[in-house]
CSV table of C-alpha atoms in Angstrom, one decimal:
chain,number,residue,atom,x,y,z
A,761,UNK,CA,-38.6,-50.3,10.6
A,762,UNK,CA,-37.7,-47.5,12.8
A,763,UNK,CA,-34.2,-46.1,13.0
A,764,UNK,CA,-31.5,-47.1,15.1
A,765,UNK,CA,-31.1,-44.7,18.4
A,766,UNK,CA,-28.0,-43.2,17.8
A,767,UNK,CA,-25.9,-44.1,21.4
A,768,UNK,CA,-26.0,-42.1,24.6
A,769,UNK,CA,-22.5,-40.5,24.2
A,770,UNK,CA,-23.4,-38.8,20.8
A,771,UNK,CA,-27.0,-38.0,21.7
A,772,UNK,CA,-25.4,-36.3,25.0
A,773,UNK,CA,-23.2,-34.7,22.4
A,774,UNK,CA,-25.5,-33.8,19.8
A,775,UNK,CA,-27.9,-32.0,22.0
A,776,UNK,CA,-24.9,-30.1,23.2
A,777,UNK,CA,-24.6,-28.8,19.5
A,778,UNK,CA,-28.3,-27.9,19.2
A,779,UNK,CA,-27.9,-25.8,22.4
A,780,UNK,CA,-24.3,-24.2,22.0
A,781,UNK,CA,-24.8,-24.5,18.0
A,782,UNK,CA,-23.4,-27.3,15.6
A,783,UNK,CA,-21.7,-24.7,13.6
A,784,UNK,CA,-20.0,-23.1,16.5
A,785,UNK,CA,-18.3,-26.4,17.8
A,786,UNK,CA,-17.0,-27.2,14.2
A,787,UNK,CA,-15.5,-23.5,14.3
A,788,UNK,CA,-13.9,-24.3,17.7
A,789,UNK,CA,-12.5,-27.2,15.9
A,790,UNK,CA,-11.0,-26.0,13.1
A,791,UNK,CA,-9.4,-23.0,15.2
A,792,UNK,CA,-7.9,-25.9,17.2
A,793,UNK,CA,-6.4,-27.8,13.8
A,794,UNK,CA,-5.3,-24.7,12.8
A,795,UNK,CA,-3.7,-23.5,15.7
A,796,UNK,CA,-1.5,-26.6,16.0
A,797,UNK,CA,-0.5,-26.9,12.4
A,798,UNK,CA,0.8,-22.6,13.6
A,799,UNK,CA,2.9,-24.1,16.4
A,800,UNK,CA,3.9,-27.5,14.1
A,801,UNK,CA,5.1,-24.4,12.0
A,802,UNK,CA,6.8,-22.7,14.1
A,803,UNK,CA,8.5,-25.7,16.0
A,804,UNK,CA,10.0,-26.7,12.5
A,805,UNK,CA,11.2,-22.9,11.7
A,806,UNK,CA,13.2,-23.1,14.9
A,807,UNK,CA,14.9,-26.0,13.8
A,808,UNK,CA,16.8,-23.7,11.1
A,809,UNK,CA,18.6,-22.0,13.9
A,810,UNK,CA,20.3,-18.7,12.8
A,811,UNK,CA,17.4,-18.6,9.9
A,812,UNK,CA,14.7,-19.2,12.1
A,813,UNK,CA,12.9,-16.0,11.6
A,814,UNK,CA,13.1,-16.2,8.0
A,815,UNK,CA,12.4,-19.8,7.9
A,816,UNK,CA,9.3,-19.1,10.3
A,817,UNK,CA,7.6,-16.4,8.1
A,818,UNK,CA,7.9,-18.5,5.2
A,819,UNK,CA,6.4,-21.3,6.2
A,820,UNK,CA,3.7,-19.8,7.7
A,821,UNK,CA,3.1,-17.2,4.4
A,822,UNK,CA,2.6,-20.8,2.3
A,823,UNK,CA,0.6,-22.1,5.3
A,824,UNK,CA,-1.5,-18.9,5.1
A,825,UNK,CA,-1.8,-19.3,1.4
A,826,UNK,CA,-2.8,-22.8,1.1
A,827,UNK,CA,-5.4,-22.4,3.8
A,828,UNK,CA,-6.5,-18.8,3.0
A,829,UNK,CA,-10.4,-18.5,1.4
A,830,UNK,CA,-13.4,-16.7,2.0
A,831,UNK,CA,-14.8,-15.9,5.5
A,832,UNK,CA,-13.9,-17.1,8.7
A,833,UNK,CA,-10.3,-19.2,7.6
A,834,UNK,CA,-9.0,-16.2,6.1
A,835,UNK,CA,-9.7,-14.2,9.3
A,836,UNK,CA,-8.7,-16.8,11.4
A,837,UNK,CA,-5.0,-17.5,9.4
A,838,UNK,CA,-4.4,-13.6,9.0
A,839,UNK,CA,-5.0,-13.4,12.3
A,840,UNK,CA,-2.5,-16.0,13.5
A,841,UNK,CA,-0.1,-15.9,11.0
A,842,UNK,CA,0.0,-11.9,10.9
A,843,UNK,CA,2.6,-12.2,7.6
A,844,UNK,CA,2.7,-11.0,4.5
A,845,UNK,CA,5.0,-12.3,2.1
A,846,UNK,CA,6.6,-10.5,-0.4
A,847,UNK,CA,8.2,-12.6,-2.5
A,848,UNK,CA,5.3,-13.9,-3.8
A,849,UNK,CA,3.1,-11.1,-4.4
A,850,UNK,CA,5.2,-8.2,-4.9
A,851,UNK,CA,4.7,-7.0,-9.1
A,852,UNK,CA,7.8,-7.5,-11.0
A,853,UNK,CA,9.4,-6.6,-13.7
A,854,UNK,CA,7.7,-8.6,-16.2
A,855,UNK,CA,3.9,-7.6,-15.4
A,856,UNK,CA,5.0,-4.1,-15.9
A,857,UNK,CA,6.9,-4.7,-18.9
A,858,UNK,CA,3.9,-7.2,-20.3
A,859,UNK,CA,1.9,-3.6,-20.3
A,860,UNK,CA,4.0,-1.8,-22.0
A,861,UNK,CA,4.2,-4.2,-24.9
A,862,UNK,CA,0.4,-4.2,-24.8
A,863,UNK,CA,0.7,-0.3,-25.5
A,864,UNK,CA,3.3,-0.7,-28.0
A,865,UNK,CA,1.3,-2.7,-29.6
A,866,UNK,CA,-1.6,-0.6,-29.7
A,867,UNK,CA,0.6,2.6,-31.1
A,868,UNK,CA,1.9,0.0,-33.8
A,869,UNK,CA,-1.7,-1.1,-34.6
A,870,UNK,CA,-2.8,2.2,-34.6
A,871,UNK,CA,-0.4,3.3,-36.9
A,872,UNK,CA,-0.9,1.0,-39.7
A,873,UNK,CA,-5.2,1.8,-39.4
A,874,UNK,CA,-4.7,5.1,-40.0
A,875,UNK,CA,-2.5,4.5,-42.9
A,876,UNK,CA,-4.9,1.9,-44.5
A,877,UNK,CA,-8.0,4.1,-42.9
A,878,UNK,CA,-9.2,0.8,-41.4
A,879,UNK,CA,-9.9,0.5,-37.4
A,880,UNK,CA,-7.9,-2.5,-36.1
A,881,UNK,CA,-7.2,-3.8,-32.4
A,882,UNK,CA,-3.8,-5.9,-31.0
A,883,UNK,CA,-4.0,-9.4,-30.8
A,884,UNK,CA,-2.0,-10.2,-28.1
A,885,UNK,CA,1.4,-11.8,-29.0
A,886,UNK,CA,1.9,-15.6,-28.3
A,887,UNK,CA,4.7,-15.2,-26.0
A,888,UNK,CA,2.3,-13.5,-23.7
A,889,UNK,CA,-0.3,-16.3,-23.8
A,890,UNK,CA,1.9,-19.2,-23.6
A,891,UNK,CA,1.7,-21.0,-20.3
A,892,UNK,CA,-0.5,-18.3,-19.0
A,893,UNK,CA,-3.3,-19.6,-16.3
A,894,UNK,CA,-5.4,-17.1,-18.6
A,895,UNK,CA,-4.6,-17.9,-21.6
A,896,UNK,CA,-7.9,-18.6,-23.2
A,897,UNK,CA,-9.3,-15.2,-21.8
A,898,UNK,CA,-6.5,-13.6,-23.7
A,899,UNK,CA,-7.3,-14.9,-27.1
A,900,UNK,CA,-11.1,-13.9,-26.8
A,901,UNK,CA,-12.1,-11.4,-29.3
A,902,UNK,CA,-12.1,-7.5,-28.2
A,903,UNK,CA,-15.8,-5.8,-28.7
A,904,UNK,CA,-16.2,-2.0,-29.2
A,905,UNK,CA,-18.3,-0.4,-26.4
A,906,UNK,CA,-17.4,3.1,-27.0
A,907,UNK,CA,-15.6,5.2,-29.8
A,908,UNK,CA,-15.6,8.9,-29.3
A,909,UNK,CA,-12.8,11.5,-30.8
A,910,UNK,CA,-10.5,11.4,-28.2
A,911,UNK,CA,-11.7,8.0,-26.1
A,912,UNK,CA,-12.3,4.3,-27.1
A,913,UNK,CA,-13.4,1.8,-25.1
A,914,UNK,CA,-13.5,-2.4,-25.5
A,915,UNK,CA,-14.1,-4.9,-23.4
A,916,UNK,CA,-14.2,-9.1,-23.8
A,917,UNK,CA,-16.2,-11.5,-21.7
A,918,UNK,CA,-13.7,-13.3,-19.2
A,919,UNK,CA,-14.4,-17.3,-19.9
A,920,UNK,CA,-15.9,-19.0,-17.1
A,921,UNK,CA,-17.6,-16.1,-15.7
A,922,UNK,CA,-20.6,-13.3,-16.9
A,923,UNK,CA,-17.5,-10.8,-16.4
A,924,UNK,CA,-15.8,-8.7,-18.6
A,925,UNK,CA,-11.8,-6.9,-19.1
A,926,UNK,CA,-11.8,-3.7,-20.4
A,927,UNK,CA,-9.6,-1.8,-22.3
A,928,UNK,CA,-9.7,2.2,-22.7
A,929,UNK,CA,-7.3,3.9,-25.0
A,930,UNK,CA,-7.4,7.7,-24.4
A,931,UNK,CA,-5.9,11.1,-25.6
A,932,UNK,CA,-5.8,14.3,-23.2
A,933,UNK,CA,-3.6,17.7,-24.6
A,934,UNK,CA,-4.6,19.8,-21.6
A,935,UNK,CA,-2.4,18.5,-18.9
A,936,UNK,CA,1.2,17.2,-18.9
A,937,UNK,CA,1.9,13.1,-18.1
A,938,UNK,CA,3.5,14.2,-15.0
A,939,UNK,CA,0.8,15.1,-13.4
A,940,UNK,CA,-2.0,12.8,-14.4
A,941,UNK,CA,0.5,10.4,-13.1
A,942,UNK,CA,0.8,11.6,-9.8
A,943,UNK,CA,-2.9,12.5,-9.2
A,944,UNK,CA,-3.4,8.6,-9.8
A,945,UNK,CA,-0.9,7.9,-7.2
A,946,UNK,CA,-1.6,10.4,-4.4
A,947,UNK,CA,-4.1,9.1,-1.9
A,948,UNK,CA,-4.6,12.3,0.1
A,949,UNK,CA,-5.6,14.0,-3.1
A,950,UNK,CA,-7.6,11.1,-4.1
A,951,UNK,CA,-9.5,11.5,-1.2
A,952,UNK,CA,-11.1,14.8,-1.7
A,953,UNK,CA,-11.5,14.8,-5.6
A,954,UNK,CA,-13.5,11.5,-5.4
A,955,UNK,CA,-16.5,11.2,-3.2
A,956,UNK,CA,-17.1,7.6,-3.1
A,957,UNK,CA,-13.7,6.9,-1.5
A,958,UNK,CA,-14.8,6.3,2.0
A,959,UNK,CA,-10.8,4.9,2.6
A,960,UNK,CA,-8.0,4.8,1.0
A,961,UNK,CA,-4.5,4.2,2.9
A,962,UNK,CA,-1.3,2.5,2.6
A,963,UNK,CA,-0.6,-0.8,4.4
A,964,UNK,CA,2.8,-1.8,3.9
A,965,UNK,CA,5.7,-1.1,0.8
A,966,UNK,CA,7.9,-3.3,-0.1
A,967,UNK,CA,11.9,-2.0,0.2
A,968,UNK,CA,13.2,-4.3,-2.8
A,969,UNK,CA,10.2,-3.5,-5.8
A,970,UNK,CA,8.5,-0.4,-4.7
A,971,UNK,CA,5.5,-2.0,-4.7
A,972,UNK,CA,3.4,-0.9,-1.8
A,973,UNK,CA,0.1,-3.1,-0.2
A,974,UNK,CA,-3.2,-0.5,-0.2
A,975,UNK,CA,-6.7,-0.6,1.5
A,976,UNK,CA,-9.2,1.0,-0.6
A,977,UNK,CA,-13.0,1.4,1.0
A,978,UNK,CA,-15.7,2.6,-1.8
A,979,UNK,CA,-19.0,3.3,-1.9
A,980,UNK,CA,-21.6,1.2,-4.4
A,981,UNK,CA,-24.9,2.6,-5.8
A,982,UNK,CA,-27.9,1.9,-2.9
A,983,UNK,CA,-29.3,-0.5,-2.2
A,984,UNK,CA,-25.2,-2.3,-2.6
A,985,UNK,CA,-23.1,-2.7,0.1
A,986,UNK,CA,-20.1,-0.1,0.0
A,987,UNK,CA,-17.0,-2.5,-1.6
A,988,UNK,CA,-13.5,-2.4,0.1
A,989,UNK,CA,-10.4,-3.9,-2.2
A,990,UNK,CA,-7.0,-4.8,-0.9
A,991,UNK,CA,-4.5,-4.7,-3.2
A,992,UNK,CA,-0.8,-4.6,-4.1
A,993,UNK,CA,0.4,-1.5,-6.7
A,994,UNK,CA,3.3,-0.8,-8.3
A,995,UNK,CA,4.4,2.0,-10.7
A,996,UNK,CA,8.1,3.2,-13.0
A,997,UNK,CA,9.0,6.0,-15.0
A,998,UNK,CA,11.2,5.3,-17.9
A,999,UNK,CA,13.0,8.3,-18.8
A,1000,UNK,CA,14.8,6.6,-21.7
A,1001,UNK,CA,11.8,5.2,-23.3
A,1002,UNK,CA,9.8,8.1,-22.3
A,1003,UNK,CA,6.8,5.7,-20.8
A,1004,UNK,CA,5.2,5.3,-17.5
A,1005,UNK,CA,3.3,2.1,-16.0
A,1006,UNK,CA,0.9,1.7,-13.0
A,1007,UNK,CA,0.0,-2.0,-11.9
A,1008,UNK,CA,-2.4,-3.0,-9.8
A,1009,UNK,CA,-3.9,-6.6,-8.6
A,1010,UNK,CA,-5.9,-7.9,-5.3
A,1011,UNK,CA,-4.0,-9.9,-2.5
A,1012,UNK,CA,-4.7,-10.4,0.7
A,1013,UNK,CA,-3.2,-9.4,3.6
A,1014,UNK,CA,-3.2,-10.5,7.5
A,1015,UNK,CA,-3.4,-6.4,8.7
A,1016,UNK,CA,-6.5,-6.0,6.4
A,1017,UNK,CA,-9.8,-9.0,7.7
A,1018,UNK,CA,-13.1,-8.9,6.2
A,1019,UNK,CA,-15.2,-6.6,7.7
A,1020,UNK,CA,-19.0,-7.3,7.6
A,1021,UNK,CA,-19.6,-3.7,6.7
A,1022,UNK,CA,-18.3,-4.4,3.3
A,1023,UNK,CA,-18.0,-6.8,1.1
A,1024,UNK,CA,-14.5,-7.7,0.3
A,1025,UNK,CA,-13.6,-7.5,-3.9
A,1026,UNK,CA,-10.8,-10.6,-4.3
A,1027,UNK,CA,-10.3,-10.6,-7.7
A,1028,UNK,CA,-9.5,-7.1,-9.9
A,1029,UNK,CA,-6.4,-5.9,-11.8
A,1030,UNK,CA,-5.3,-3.1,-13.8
A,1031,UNK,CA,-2.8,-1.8,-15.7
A,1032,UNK,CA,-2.3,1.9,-17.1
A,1033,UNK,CA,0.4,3.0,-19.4
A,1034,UNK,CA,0.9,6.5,-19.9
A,1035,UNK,CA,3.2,7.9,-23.5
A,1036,UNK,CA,4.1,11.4,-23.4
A,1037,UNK,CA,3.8,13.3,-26.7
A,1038,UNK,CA,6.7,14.9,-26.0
A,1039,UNK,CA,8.0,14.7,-22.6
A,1040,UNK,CA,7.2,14.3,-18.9
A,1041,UNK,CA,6.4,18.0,-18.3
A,1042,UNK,CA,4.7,19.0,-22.1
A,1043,UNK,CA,0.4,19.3,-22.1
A,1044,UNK,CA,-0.3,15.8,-24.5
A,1045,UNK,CA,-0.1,12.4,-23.9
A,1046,UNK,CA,-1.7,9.0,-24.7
A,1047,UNK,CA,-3.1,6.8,-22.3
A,1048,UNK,CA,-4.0,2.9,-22.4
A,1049,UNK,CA,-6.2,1.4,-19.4
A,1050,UNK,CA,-6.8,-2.7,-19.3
A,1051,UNK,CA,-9.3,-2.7,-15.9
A,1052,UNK,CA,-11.4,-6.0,-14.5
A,1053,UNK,CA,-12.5,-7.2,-11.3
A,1054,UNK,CA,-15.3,-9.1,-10.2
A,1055,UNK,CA,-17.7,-7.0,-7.8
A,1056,UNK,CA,-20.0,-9.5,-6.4
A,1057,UNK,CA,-23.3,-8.5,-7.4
A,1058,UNK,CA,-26.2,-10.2,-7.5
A,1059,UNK,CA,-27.3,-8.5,-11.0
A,1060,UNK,CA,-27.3,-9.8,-14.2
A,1061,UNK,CA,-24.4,-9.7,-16.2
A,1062,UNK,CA,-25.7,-6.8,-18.7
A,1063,UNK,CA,-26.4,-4.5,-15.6
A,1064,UNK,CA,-22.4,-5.4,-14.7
A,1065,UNK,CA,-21.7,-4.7,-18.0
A,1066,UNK,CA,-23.2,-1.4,-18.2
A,1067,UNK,CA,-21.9,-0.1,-14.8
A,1068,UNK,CA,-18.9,-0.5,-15.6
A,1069,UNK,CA,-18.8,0.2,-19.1
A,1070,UNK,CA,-20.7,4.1,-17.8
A,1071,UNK,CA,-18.7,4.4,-14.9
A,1072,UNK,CA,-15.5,3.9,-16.4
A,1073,UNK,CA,-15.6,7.0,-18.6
A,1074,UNK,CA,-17.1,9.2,-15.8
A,1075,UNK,CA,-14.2,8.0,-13.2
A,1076,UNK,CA,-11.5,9.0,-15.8
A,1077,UNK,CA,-13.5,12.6,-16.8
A,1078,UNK,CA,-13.1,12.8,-12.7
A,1079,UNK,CA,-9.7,12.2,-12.7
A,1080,UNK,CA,-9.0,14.5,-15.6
A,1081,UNK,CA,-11.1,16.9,-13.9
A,1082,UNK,CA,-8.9,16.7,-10.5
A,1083,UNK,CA,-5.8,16.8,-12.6
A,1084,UNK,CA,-6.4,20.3,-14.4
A,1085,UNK,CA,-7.5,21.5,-10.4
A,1086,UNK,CA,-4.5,20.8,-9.7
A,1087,UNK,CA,-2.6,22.2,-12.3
A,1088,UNK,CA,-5.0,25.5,-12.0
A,1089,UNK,CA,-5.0,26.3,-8.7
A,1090,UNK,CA,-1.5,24.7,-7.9
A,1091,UNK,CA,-2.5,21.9,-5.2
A,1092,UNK,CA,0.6,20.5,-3.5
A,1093,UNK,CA,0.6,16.7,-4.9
A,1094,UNK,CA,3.1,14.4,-4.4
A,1095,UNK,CA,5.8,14.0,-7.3
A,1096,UNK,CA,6.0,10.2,-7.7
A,1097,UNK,CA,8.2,10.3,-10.9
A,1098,UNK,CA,11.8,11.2,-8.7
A,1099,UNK,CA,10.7,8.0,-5.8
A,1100,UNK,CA,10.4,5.4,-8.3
A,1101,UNK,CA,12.4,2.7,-9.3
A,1102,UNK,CA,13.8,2.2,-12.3
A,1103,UNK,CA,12.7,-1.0,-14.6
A,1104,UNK,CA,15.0,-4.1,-14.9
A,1105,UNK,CA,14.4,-6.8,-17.1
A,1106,UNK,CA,14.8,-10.0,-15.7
A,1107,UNK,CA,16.5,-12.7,-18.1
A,1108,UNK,CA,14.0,-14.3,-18.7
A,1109,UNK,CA,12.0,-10.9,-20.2
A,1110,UNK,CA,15.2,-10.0,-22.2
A,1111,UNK,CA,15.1,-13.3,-23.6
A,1112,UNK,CA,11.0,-13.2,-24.2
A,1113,UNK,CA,11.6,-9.2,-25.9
A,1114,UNK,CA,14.5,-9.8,-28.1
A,1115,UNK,CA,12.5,-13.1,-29.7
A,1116,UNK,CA,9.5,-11.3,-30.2
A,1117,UNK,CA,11.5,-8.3,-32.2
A,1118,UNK,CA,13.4,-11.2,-34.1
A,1119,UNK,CA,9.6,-12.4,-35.2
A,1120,UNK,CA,9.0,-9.0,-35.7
A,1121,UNK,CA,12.1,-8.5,-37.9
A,1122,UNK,CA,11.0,-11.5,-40.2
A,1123,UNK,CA,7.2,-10.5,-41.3
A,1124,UNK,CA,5.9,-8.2,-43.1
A,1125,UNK,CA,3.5,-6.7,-40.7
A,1126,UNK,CA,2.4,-7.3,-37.3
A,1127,UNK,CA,-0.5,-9.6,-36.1
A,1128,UNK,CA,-4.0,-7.9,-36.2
A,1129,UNK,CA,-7.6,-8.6,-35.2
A,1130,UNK,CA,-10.9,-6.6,-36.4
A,1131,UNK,CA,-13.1,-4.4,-34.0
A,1132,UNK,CA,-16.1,-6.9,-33.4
């Protein structure tokens, strides 16, 4: 039995798709949906009278969100939405403070192997894993990649995925906290120390955090497309426990479209906390560095592995490198410490801190795991 000819109205139509291209009409469409549900948006945000504006950049940021993904809907909603919305992506309080517990942590664990002369590595408390989307990539096991005198590196696969997070904790004597920190932070600088930066630029800062929106362009090892990573960053100083914190994770943002000369890096986070030895402005300090992201590479996961877990040491040799330069020769870099804001626990991180020093208060030592 032969098939049915479809009718002349969608033959007339189909041979329309062949010529203009099927995929190009069903683009045209959806720019059409999505172009009404904008203006059904924007209609509704009126409504609010004196809070229109507000009411209008809101509902469009959750409209952006819920229709953002890869390739052309992200463009298109970035391009037609053109906002960025703060209060859901700016860092806060509790992811800085989260990595400064991590380091306490580490110091504590630290401690107590040196007095037993055993090699031990933080388990990450339970308040931290509780009703985390991550949890179960929290409790996996740390494995020792690297252990040299004065730089350790771990890493544990990520579940779900051939990736890996890495952890580096790291000792320099030869140049103050002060300014390692603000070589990390200065862009202009970065720029010239670090030839695979091909871009690097602020977007857009956020006037209630500090937080500040970033464009980062990198080169990959041929035959890889270069990599470009948007992503939000914030940073503190804590005088009064003598600590610093840098945070960094991807977002997206409507400024900042894929550009088919790079392929865009959506998911990466780090975190480095800084301890002085002695203060701000005295050579010696210790250093703890929690890096992943996911790069998009066609190679297996070993080769992943091994990039990163090579380049990661030769990226912080570079920036300890550019850090004495500019201590030597006296390069004007930007002092970071006197701009930033000053940490404030929420309630809610108050509340999280002062149980986990009363189960502190009741054992007899803290919670460890062994180097795998």
């Amino acid at each position: 039995m032969f098939p049915r000819r479809p009718p002349a109205g969608l033959a007339a139509w189909l041979a329309g798709a062949r010529g203009g291209g099927l995929r190009g009409l069903l683009a045209n469409q959806c720019g059409l949906v999505t172009a009404l549900r904008v203006r059904r948006a924007q209609v509704l945000a009126q409504l609010h009278g004196r809070d229109a504006e507000g009411s209008r950049a809101a509902l469009l940021g959750r409209l952006w969100r819920r229709l953002r993904g890869p390739g052309h809907a992200s463009a298109v909603m970035a391009a037609l939405a053109g906002v960025f919305v703060w209060d859901e992506e700016r860092i806060r309080e509790e992811e800085l403070q989260r990595s400064i517990n991590e380091m306490k942590q580490l110091e504590e664990m630290s401690g107590g192997a040196q007095s037993s002369g055993a090699e031990r590595h933080p388990q990450e408390s339970k308040t931290q894993t509780e009703g985390s989307a991550d949890a179960k990539d929290r409790e996996q096991p740390w494995e020792m990649v690297m252990d040299k005198k004065h730089f350790k590196l771990w890493r544990r696969p990520i579940a779900g995925t051939h990736l890996y997070q890495y952890r580096v904790f790291g000792t320099y004597a030869d140049v103050t906290p002060r300014q390692f920190f603000n070589v990390q932070l200065d862009t202009e600088y970065r720029k010239k120390w670090d030839a695979l930066v091909i871009k690097l630029e602020v977007i857009e800062r956020d006037v209630v955090s500090g937080s500040e929106v970033l464009h980062w362009v990198t080169h990959f090892p041929y035959p890889m497309y270069s990599r470009d990573y948007v992503y939000v960053r914030r940073y503190n100083v804590d005088e009064e426990n003598n600590v610093m914190v840098l945070v960094s994770r991807a977002v997206e943002h409507p400024s900042v479209p894929e550009s088919p000369e790079f392929v865009r890096v959506r998911s990466y986070e780090s975190q480095m906390v800084i301890r002085p030895h002695k203060s701000f402005d005295e050579n010696g300090f210790d250093y703890l560095l929690t890096y992943s992201d996911n790069p998009q590479t066609v190679f297996p996961r070993y080769c992943v592995s091994w990039m990163v877990s090579s380049g990661m040491p030769d990226f912080l040799e570079k920036l300890h490198m550019a850090t004495l330069k500019a201590k030597n020769m006296e390069i004007k870099v930007k002092d970071y410490i006197s701009s930033a804001k000053p940490l404030e626990m929420s309630s809610e991180a108050k509340a999280a801190a002062q149980a986990s020093e009363r189960k502190k208060e009741g054992s007899c030592t803290p919670a460890r795991i062994e180097y795998a």
